[in-house]
Amino acid sequence: MPDPAPQRPPGATARALDRRSWPEASRAADILRKETVGGVLLLIGALVALVWANSAWADSYTALRELRVGPAAWHLDLSLGTWAADGLLAIFFFVAGLELKREFVSGDLRDPRRAIVPVAAAVGGVIVPAVVYALVNIGNPGALGGWAIPTATDIAFALAVLAVIGHSLPSALRTFLLTLAVVDDLIAIVIIAVFYTDDLSIGPLLLALVPLAAFTAAVQRRIRSWWLLLPLAAATWALVHASGVHATVSGVLLGFAVPVIRRRAGEGPGLAEHFEHRLRPVSAGLAVPVFAFFAAGVTVGGVSGLVSAVTDPVALGVILGLVGGKAVGITLATYAAVRFTRAELDSDLRWLDVVAVAVLGGIGFTVSLLIGELAFGLGTPRDDVAKIAVLTGSVVAAVFATVLLRLRVRAHRRICEQESVDADHDGVPDVYQRGD
């Protein structure tokens, strides 16, 4: 059965950004710890790539990224950079699919009153940056294809920043950021599947339904045998890749197939929880950092090259979209959701807290870099400009978020201390006792 969630009396006013049930808060905290470590590794991978690509050995970095491996007979003789984007990120999107399904089946998103605020915030955080980018690049031939680059929030990167400057952030804000990022991932998946599929081959796509159906049947029977599930997942991935749809979409479809709810009470974690526990460290600790290593290596060309890159309309659209568009979109959508529904902001929080989290949402990396490659082509001049812009915008957003969070650090520390006291009260969190 899904974890129990506290229930409000019928007709009670729902609170936006309030503390969650104890099971939900514990699960979120576990996810955040893993993603924080992954974010640190991501930053290390990106930094190594940037230093290498701008050193005297830059040619060796490019040669490594372009090294082709894989069976040519199956059209899978891909470069290492492509394997990282299409292959390793499929693991990332599989875990995202598991998390999405859990949220909709047994998490906060199953309750419309709780879901309305983070869903609205995520939608606003996608629409406004896209509009900002489009306005900046009107009349710039070929550039409008990158409209989705500033729409994605990188939760691992954001949490790595939080680990340094926001370790006392209240659980409500952390959970809000996590839930927002989950919905953001879902929107990004739809964008990639719909807008960045150029040549669709129906045959391989239909054939992919066969191993996908077999995988679904196996996991619905609670089969965990890797020697059966892994070949079925690999076949699904290969056929989706051959169809022209970005192969990472297969990871989401496979994640959606895994059951969340336990078949019988007392039988232990559900299969989705089991897979997530096993694969989240692989995703956060290997797949995303390796992708960052191959994606972030762009030759800047010194100060003059950096100035030239960030003043390009593509870069300006990305930077303004990430730093300004995300902050405005998330904040206004959150305000609208609270204003026009029965939700109200938790009494311990202020709108400055929402703005700070919204600015933090402007930290884009993994999916933003991926969309840049899909929009402009790996290694093209515009892709390089987009990468510089994503890195620059993310750093600027991190700095602004740091300033805003430091303004409220004493209040956040007091809230966290109160949450700790509540959690120790009779061994059960106070928020869970009250039924909030």
Short mmCIF file of C-alpha atoms in Angstrom, two decimals:
data_model
loop_
_atom_site.label_atom_id
_atom_site.label_comp_id
_atom_site.label_asym_id
_atom_site.label_seq_id
_atom_site.Cartn_x
_atom_site.Cartn_y
_atom_site.Cartn_z
CA MET A 1 0.00 0.00 0.00
CA PRO A 2 1.20 3.58 -0.54
CA ASP A 3 2.59 5.42 2.42
CA PRO A 4 -0.19 7.06 4.45
CA ALA A 5 -0.52 10.81 4.04
CA PRO A 6 -2.10 13.04 6.62
CA GLN A 7 -5.66 14.03 5.70
CA ARG A 8 -7.34 17.38 6.22
CA PRO A 9 -10.97 17.73 7.21
CA PRO A 10 -13.32 18.20 4.22
CA GLY A 11 -13.34 21.81 3.09
CA ALA A 12 -10.19 22.71 5.03
CA THR A 13 -7.82 25.21 3.43
CA ALA A 14 -4.70 23.59 2.00
CA ARG A 15 -1.37 25.22 2.78
CA ALA A 16 1.18 25.82 0.06
CA LEU A 17 4.80 24.88 0.85
CA ASP A 18 3.94 23.32 4.23
CA ARG A 19 5.73 20.46 5.96
CA ARG A 20 4.87 17.08 4.52
CA SER A 21 3.93 13.78 6.15
CA TRP A 22 6.75 11.95 7.91
CA PRO A 23 7.07 9.16 5.27
CA GLU A 24 7.06 11.72 2.44
CA ALA A 25 9.56 13.99 4.18
CA SER A 26 11.88 11.05 4.95
CA ARG A 27 11.79 9.84 1.35
CA ALA A 28 12.45 13.34 0.03
CA ALA A 29 15.40 13.76 2.41
CA ASP A 30 16.93 10.48 1.21
CA ILE A 31 16.58 11.52 -2.43
CA LEU A 32 18.08 14.93 -1.74
CA ARG A 33 21.13 13.43 -0.03
CA LYS A 34 21.86 11.20 -3.06
CA GLU A 35 21.27 14.03 -5.54
CA THR A 36 23.52 16.37 -3.55
CA VAL A 37 26.45 13.95 -3.86
CA GLY A 38 25.64 13.51 -7.54
CA GLY A 39 25.60 17.29 -7.98
CA VAL A 40 29.08 17.59 -6.55
CA LEU A 41 30.34 14.88 -8.95
CA LEU A 42 28.53 16.65 -11.80
CA LEU A 43 30.35 19.88 -11.01
CA ILE A 44 33.68 18.06 -10.86
CA GLY A 45 33.04 16.41 -14.25
CA ALA A 46 32.07 19.72 -15.84
CA LEU A 47 35.08 21.51 -14.36
CA VAL A 48 37.51 18.84 -15.57
CA ALA A 49 35.99 19.05 -19.05
CA LEU A 50 36.24 22.85 -19.15
CA VAL A 51 39.86 22.87 -18.00
CA TRP A 52 40.84 20.11 -20.44
CA ALA A 53 39.00 21.70 -23.39
CA ASN A 54 40.77 25.03 -22.77
CA SER A 55 44.24 23.58 -22.19
CA ALA A 56 47.09 22.77 -24.55
CA TRP A 57 45.63 19.23 -24.76
CA ALA A 58 42.22 20.34 -26.05
CA ASP A 59 42.59 18.20 -29.19
CA SER A 60 42.87 15.04 -27.09
CA TYR A 61 39.60 15.91 -25.31
CA THR A 62 37.83 16.36 -28.64
CA ALA A 63 39.34 13.11 -29.95
CA LEU A 64 38.11 11.26 -26.85
CA ARG A 65 34.61 12.69 -27.16
CA GLU A 66 34.45 11.81 -30.86
CA LEU A 67 35.87 8.28 -30.45
CA ARG A 68 33.33 5.89 -31.98
CA VAL A 69 32.52 2.54 -30.40
CA GLY A 70 29.71 0.03 -30.82
CA PRO A 71 28.38 -2.42 -33.42
CA ALA A 72 28.12 -0.74 -36.82
CA ALA A 73 25.80 -3.49 -38.11
CA TRP A 74 23.12 -2.27 -35.68
CA HIS A 75 23.85 1.41 -36.46
CA LEU A 76 25.18 1.79 -32.93
CA ASP A 77 28.74 2.82 -33.77
CA LEU A 78 28.33 6.04 -31.83
CA SER A 79 30.79 8.54 -30.41
CA LEU A 80 31.46 8.47 -26.69
CA GLY A 81 29.72 11.84 -26.41
CA THR A 82 26.61 10.42 -28.08
CA TRP A 83 26.71 7.28 -25.91
CA ALA A 84 26.77 9.56 -22.85
CA ALA A 85 23.81 11.65 -24.09
CA ASP A 86 21.70 8.83 -25.55
CA GLY A 87 22.80 5.88 -23.43
CA LEU A 88 23.83 6.95 -19.95
CA LEU A 89 21.14 9.61 -19.73
CA ALA A 90 18.56 6.89 -20.37
CA ILE A 91 19.42 5.68 -16.85
CA PHE A 92 18.83 9.20 -15.54
CA PHE A 93 15.45 9.36 -17.28
CA PHE A 94 14.52 5.86 -16.07
CA VAL A 95 15.01 7.03 -12.49
CA ALA A 96 13.07 10.21 -13.36
CA GLY A 97 10.25 8.00 -14.69
CA LEU A 98 10.20 6.01 -11.46
CA GLU A 99 10.10 9.21 -9.40
CA LEU A 100 7.36 10.71 -11.57
CA LYS A 101 5.16 7.64 -11.22
CA ARG A 102 5.72 7.47 -7.47
CA GLU A 103 4.78 11.12 -7.10
CA PHE A 104 1.55 10.67 -9.06
CA VAL A 105 0.59 7.34 -7.43
CA SER A 106 1.66 7.70 -3.80
CA GLY A 107 3.33 11.09 -3.40
CA ASP A 108 2.26 14.69 -3.12
CA LEU A 109 1.11 14.92 -6.74
CA ARG A 110 -1.75 12.46 -6.13
CA ASP A 111 -3.52 15.14 -4.06
CA PRO A 112 -4.68 17.97 -6.37
CA ARG A 113 -4.60 20.45 -3.48
CA ARG A 114 -0.93 19.75 -2.82
CA ALA A 115 -0.02 19.31 -6.49
CA ILE A 116 -1.47 22.54 -7.83
CA VAL A 117 1.29 24.81 -6.49
CA PRO A 118 4.43 22.89 -7.64
CA VAL A 119 2.78 21.94 -10.95
CA ALA A 120 1.83 25.56 -11.64
CA ALA A 121 5.32 26.68 -10.62
CA ALA A 122 6.95 24.19 -12.98
CA VAL A 123 4.71 25.20 -15.89
CA GLY A 124 5.40 28.89 -15.27
CA GLY A 125 9.10 28.08 -15.02
CA VAL A 126 8.99 26.57 -18.50
CA ILE A 127 6.74 29.03 -20.35
CA VAL A 128 8.35 32.32 -19.29
CA PRO A 129 12.00 31.34 -20.06
CA ALA A 130 10.90 30.00 -23.46
CA VAL A 131 9.13 33.27 -24.22
CA VAL A 132 12.14 35.30 -23.07
CA TYR A 133 14.46 33.29 -25.33
CA ALA A 134 12.10 33.62 -28.29
CA LEU A 135 11.75 37.39 -27.85
CA VAL A 136 15.53 37.84 -27.75
CA ASN A 137 16.03 35.71 -30.88
CA ILE A 138 13.22 36.96 -33.09
CA GLY A 139 14.78 37.59 -36.48
CA ASN A 140 17.85 35.46 -35.71
CA PRO A 141 17.72 32.74 -38.41
CA GLY A 142 17.99 29.19 -37.09
CA ALA A 143 18.25 30.26 -33.45
CA LEU A 144 14.64 29.77 -32.42
CA GLY A 145 15.19 26.00 -32.31
CA GLY A 146 16.91 26.51 -28.97
CA TRP A 147 13.81 27.94 -27.25
CA ALA A 148 13.65 25.04 -24.78
CA ILE A 149 17.26 25.30 -23.55
CA PRO A 150 16.52 27.63 -20.59
CA THR A 151 13.37 25.77 -19.52
CA ALA A 152 15.02 22.95 -17.52
CA THR A 153 16.03 22.93 -13.84
CA ASP A 154 18.94 20.70 -12.86
CA ILE A 155 18.02 19.37 -9.41
CA ALA A 156 21.45 17.79 -8.81
CA PHE A 157 23.30 21.03 -9.59
CA ALA A 158 20.82 23.06 -7.52
CA LEU A 159 21.17 20.73 -4.54
CA ALA A 160 24.95 20.87 -4.79
CA VAL A 161 24.64 24.64 -4.36
CA LEU A 162 22.23 24.13 -1.46
CA ALA A 163 24.70 21.77 0.20
CA VAL A 164 27.16 24.65 0.37
CA ILE A 165 24.96 27.65 1.17
CA GLY A 166 21.53 26.36 2.14
CA HIS A 167 22.00 23.38 4.43
CA SER A 168 19.48 24.88 6.86
CA LEU A 169 16.76 25.30 4.24
CA PRO A 170 13.37 24.21 5.69
CA SER A 171 12.06 20.85 4.54
CA ALA A 172 9.00 22.48 2.94
CA LEU A 173 11.19 24.50 0.55
CA ARG A 174 13.41 21.52 -0.23
CA THR A 175 10.38 19.35 -0.99
CA PHE A 176 8.86 22.14 -3.10
CA LEU A 177 12.08 22.38 -5.12
CA LEU A 178 12.22 18.60 -5.56
CA THR A 179 8.57 18.30 -6.62
CA LEU A 180 8.94 21.26 -8.98
CA ALA A 181 11.99 19.62 -10.55
CA VAL A 182 10.11 16.31 -10.96
CA VAL A 183 7.31 18.05 -12.89
CA ASP A 184 9.95 20.04 -14.79
CA ASP A 185 11.52 16.73 -15.87
CA LEU A 186 8.15 15.49 -17.14
CA ILE A 187 7.70 18.63 -19.23
CA ALA A 188 11.26 18.31 -20.56
CA ILE A 189 10.59 14.71 -21.59
CA VAL A 190 7.50 15.78 -23.54
CA ILE A 191 9.42 18.64 -25.17
CA ILE A 192 12.24 16.34 -26.27
CA ALA A 193 9.85 13.70 -27.63
CA VAL A 194 7.56 16.14 -29.47
CA PHE A 195 9.79 19.00 -30.62
CA TYR A 196 13.20 17.38 -31.09
CA THR A 197 12.28 14.32 -33.15
CA ASP A 198 13.25 15.13 -36.75
CA ASP A 199 13.00 11.87 -38.70
CA LEU A 200 10.47 9.44 -37.25
CA SER A 201 10.61 5.79 -38.36
CA ILE A 202 7.34 4.10 -37.44
CA GLY A 203 8.63 0.52 -37.90
CA PRO A 204 11.31 0.52 -35.15
CA LEU A 205 8.99 2.51 -32.90
CA LEU A 206 6.23 -0.10 -33.21
CA LEU A 207 8.76 -2.91 -32.72
CA ALA A 208 9.91 -1.22 -29.51
CA LEU A 209 6.47 -1.94 -28.07
CA VAL A 210 7.29 -5.67 -28.04
CA PRO A 211 10.21 -5.65 -25.56
CA LEU A 212 8.50 -2.79 -23.68
CA ALA A 213 5.36 -4.93 -23.26
CA ALA A 214 7.47 -7.91 -22.16
CA PHE A 215 9.33 -5.71 -19.65
CA THR A 216 6.00 -4.38 -18.36
CA ALA A 217 4.56 -7.88 -17.97
CA ALA A 218 7.67 -9.03 -16.10
CA VAL A 219 7.78 -6.14 -13.62
CA GLN A 220 4.01 -6.33 -13.05
CA ARG A 221 4.65 -9.90 -11.91
CA ARG A 222 7.33 -8.48 -9.57
CA ILE A 223 10.18 -10.18 -11.44
CA ARG A 224 13.54 -8.59 -10.53
CA SER A 225 15.95 -10.83 -12.49
CA TRP A 226 18.49 -8.58 -14.20
CA TRP A 227 19.31 -11.21 -16.85
CA LEU A 228 15.71 -10.89 -18.10
CA LEU A 229 14.91 -7.22 -17.51
CA LEU A 230 18.20 -5.73 -18.74
CA PRO A 231 18.05 -7.29 -22.27
CA LEU A 232 14.41 -6.22 -22.62
CA ALA A 233 15.28 -2.68 -21.54
CA ALA A 234 18.29 -2.60 -23.90
CA ALA A 235 16.15 -3.81 -26.82
CA THR A 236 13.54 -1.13 -26.09
CA TRP A 237 16.26 1.52 -25.94
CA ALA A 238 17.89 0.39 -29.21
CA LEU A 239 14.60 0.33 -31.14
CA VAL A 240 13.51 3.74 -29.83
CA HIS A 241 16.95 5.06 -30.78
CA ALA A 242 16.54 3.63 -34.29
CA SER A 243 13.08 5.21 -34.63
CA GLY A 244 14.44 8.75 -34.45
CA VAL A 245 12.82 9.53 -31.09
CA HIS A 246 15.51 10.49 -28.59
CA ALA A 247 16.53 7.29 -26.85
CA THR A 248 16.22 8.76 -23.36
CA VAL A 249 12.42 8.71 -23.81
CA SER A 250 12.65 4.90 -23.61
CA GLY A 251 14.02 5.27 -20.08
CA VAL A 252 10.91 7.17 -19.01
CA LEU A 253 8.55 4.63 -20.62
CA LEU A 254 10.35 1.78 -18.84
CA GLY A 255 10.18 3.69 -15.54
CA PHE A 256 6.45 4.25 -15.96
CA ALA A 257 5.97 0.49 -16.43
CA VAL A 258 7.28 -0.37 -12.95
CA PRO A 259 4.56 -0.80 -10.28
CA VAL A 260 4.67 1.51 -7.27
CA ILE A 261 2.11 0.02 -4.90
CA ARG A 262 3.01 -3.14 -2.99
CA ARG A 263 1.01 -6.20 -4.01
CA ARG A 264 0.47 -7.27 -0.38
CA ALA A 265 0.81 -5.40 2.88
CA GLY A 266 4.03 -6.19 4.74
CA GLU A 267 5.92 -7.58 1.76
CA GLY A 268 8.57 -4.85 1.86
CA PRO A 269 9.35 -1.97 -0.53
CA GLY A 270 7.49 -1.74 -3.83
CA LEU A 271 9.35 -2.56 -7.02
CA ALA A 272 9.67 1.10 -8.05
CA GLU A 273 11.27 1.89 -4.69
CA HIS A 274 13.58 -1.13 -5.08
CA PHE A 275 14.77 -0.04 -8.55
CA GLU A 276 15.09 3.58 -7.51
CA HIS A 277 17.20 2.60 -4.50
CA ARG A 278 19.50 0.53 -6.73
CA LEU A 279 19.78 2.87 -9.72
CA ARG A 280 19.66 6.40 -8.28
CA PRO A 281 23.31 6.17 -7.14
CA VAL A 282 24.26 4.93 -10.64
CA SER A 283 22.35 7.81 -12.22
CA ALA A 284 23.57 10.55 -9.89
CA GLY A 285 27.08 9.17 -9.36
CA LEU A 286 27.96 7.90 -12.85
CA ALA A 287 25.52 8.66 -15.68
CA VAL A 288 25.03 12.40 -15.10
CA PRO A 289 28.67 13.25 -14.19
CA VAL A 290 29.97 11.36 -17.25
CA PHE A 291 27.46 13.14 -19.47
CA ALA A 292 28.53 16.45 -17.92
CA PHE A 293 32.16 15.59 -18.67
CA PHE A 294 31.46 15.02 -22.37
CA ALA A 295 28.90 17.82 -22.75
CA ALA A 296 30.52 20.72 -20.87
CA GLY A 297 33.89 20.70 -22.61
CA VAL A 298 33.72 23.83 -24.74
CA THR A 299 36.64 26.01 -25.78
CA VAL A 300 35.95 29.49 -24.44
CA GLY A 301 38.85 31.34 -26.05
CA GLY A 302 39.84 33.52 -23.12
CA VAL A 303 38.13 36.69 -21.95
CA SER A 304 37.48 37.97 -25.47
CA GLY A 305 35.97 34.64 -26.48
CA LEU A 306 33.75 34.62 -23.38
CA VAL A 307 32.54 38.18 -24.06
CA SER A 308 31.84 37.33 -27.69
CA ALA A 309 29.93 34.19 -26.71
CA VAL A 310 27.72 35.71 -23.98
CA THR A 311 26.76 38.66 -26.19
CA ASP A 312 25.48 36.35 -28.92
CA PRO A 313 21.63 36.44 -29.13
CA VAL A 314 21.46 32.69 -28.42
CA ALA A 315 23.51 33.12 -25.25
CA LEU A 316 21.57 36.19 -24.17
CA GLY A 317 18.29 34.31 -24.62
CA VAL A 318 19.55 31.38 -22.56
CA ILE A 319 21.08 33.48 -19.77
CA LEU A 320 18.09 35.83 -19.45
CA GLY A 321 15.75 32.85 -19.63
CA LEU A 322 17.56 30.97 -16.85
CA VAL A 323 18.26 33.89 -14.53
CA GLY A 324 15.22 36.10 -15.11
CA GLY A 325 12.65 33.93 -16.87
CA LYS A 326 12.81 31.07 -14.39
CA ALA A 327 12.59 33.37 -11.37
CA VAL A 328 9.66 35.36 -12.77
CA GLY A 329 7.83 32.32 -14.14
CA ILE A 330 8.05 30.20 -10.98
CA THR A 331 7.24 33.10 -8.63
CA LEU A 332 4.27 34.45 -10.61
CA ALA A 333 2.82 30.97 -11.19
CA THR A 334 3.16 30.14 -7.48
CA TYR A 335 1.50 33.41 -6.53
CA ALA A 336 -1.34 32.80 -9.02
CA ALA A 337 -1.88 29.27 -7.70
CA VAL A 338 -2.09 30.55 -4.13
CA ARG A 339 -4.17 33.59 -5.07
CA PHE A 340 -6.79 31.82 -7.13
CA THR A 341 -7.13 28.56 -5.17
CA ARG A 342 -7.83 27.84 -1.51
CA ALA A 343 -4.13 27.32 -0.80
CA GLU A 344 -2.21 29.73 1.39
CA LEU A 345 1.49 30.12 2.12
CA ASP A 346 2.73 28.41 5.28
CA SER A 347 2.91 30.89 8.16
CA ASP A 348 6.62 30.16 8.79
CA LEU A 349 7.62 31.17 5.24
CA ARG A 350 7.76 34.44 3.30
CA TRP A 351 7.46 35.24 -0.38
CA LEU A 352 11.18 36.01 -0.36
CA ASP A 353 11.69 32.29 0.28
CA VAL A 354 9.65 31.47 -2.82
CA VAL A 355 11.66 33.95 -4.88
CA ALA A 356 14.92 32.41 -3.64
CA VAL A 357 13.82 28.91 -4.65
CA ALA A 358 12.59 30.30 -7.99
CA VAL A 359 16.02 31.83 -8.66
CA LEU A 360 17.60 28.51 -7.65
CA GLY A 361 15.38 26.90 -10.30
CA GLY A 362 17.36 28.88 -12.86
CA ILE A 363 20.28 26.51 -12.38
CA GLY A 364 20.04 24.49 -15.57
CA PHE A 365 22.61 21.98 -16.70
CA THR A 366 22.01 18.36 -17.69
CA VAL A 367 18.79 18.65 -19.69
CA SER A 368 19.64 22.17 -20.90
CA LEU A 369 22.93 20.92 -22.39
CA LEU A 370 21.12 17.95 -23.92
CA ILE A 371 18.48 20.17 -25.56
CA GLY A 372 21.22 22.46 -26.86
CA GLU A 373 22.86 19.48 -28.59
CA LEU A 374 19.52 18.38 -30.04
CA ALA A 375 18.67 21.90 -31.23
CA PHE A 376 21.97 22.85 -32.83
CA GLY A 377 24.05 19.66 -33.16
CA LEU A 378 26.90 18.47 -30.95
CA GLY A 379 30.05 20.55 -31.39
CA THR A 380 28.53 23.20 -33.69
CA PRO A 381 29.34 26.89 -33.04
CA ARG A 382 25.83 27.59 -31.75
CA ASP A 383 25.94 24.52 -29.50
CA ASP A 384 29.20 25.82 -28.03
CA VAL A 385 27.62 29.24 -27.45
CA ALA A 386 24.61 27.59 -25.81
CA LYS A 387 26.88 25.58 -23.50
CA ILE A 388 28.76 28.69 -22.40
CA ALA A 389 25.41 30.40 -21.82
CA VAL A 390 24.03 27.49 -19.75
CA LEU A 391 27.15 27.46 -17.58
CA THR A 392 27.15 31.26 -17.20
CA GLY A 393 23.43 31.50 -16.47
CA SER A 394 23.60 28.69 -13.95
CA VAL A 395 26.49 30.31 -12.08
CA VAL A 396 24.72 33.70 -12.03
CA ALA A 397 21.50 32.08 -10.79
CA ALA A 398 23.47 30.26 -8.08
CA VAL A 399 25.07 33.52 -6.90
CA PHE A 400 21.73 35.37 -6.79
CA ALA A 401 20.07 32.45 -4.97
CA THR A 402 22.92 32.46 -2.44
CA VAL A 403 22.37 36.14 -1.66
CA LEU A 404 18.61 35.70 -1.25
CA LEU A 405 18.93 32.59 0.92
CA ARG A 406 21.51 34.28 3.16
CA LEU A 407 19.01 37.08 3.85
CA ARG A 408 16.74 34.54 5.54
CA VAL A 409 19.33 32.19 7.00
CA ARG A 410 18.45 32.94 10.66
CA ALA A 411 14.74 32.33 10.08
CA HIS A 412 15.49 29.14 8.16
CA ARG A 413 17.76 27.88 10.92
CA ARG A 414 15.01 28.52 13.50
CA ILE A 415 12.46 26.61 11.39
CA CYS A 416 14.85 23.68 10.96
CA GLU A 417 15.49 23.57 14.72
CA GLN A 418 11.75 23.51 15.33
CA GLU A 419 11.33 20.69 12.81
CA SER A 420 14.06 18.74 14.61
CA VAL A 421 12.27 19.21 17.95
CA ASP A 422 8.97 18.10 16.39
CA ALA A 423 10.62 15.01 14.93
CA ASP A 424 11.94 13.99 18.35
CA HIS A 425 8.63 14.50 20.15
CA ASP A 426 7.55 11.00 21.25
CA GLY A 427 9.52 9.62 18.31
CA VAL A 428 6.98 10.94 15.79
CA PRO A 429 7.10 14.28 13.97
CA ASP A 430 4.62 16.82 15.31
CA VAL A 431 3.37 17.56 11.80
CA TYR A 432 2.38 13.91 11.46
CA GLN A 433 0.66 13.83 14.85
CA ARG A 434 -1.43 16.89 14.05
CA GLY A 435 -2.66 15.41 10.79
CA ASP A 436 -1.42 18.38 8.81
#
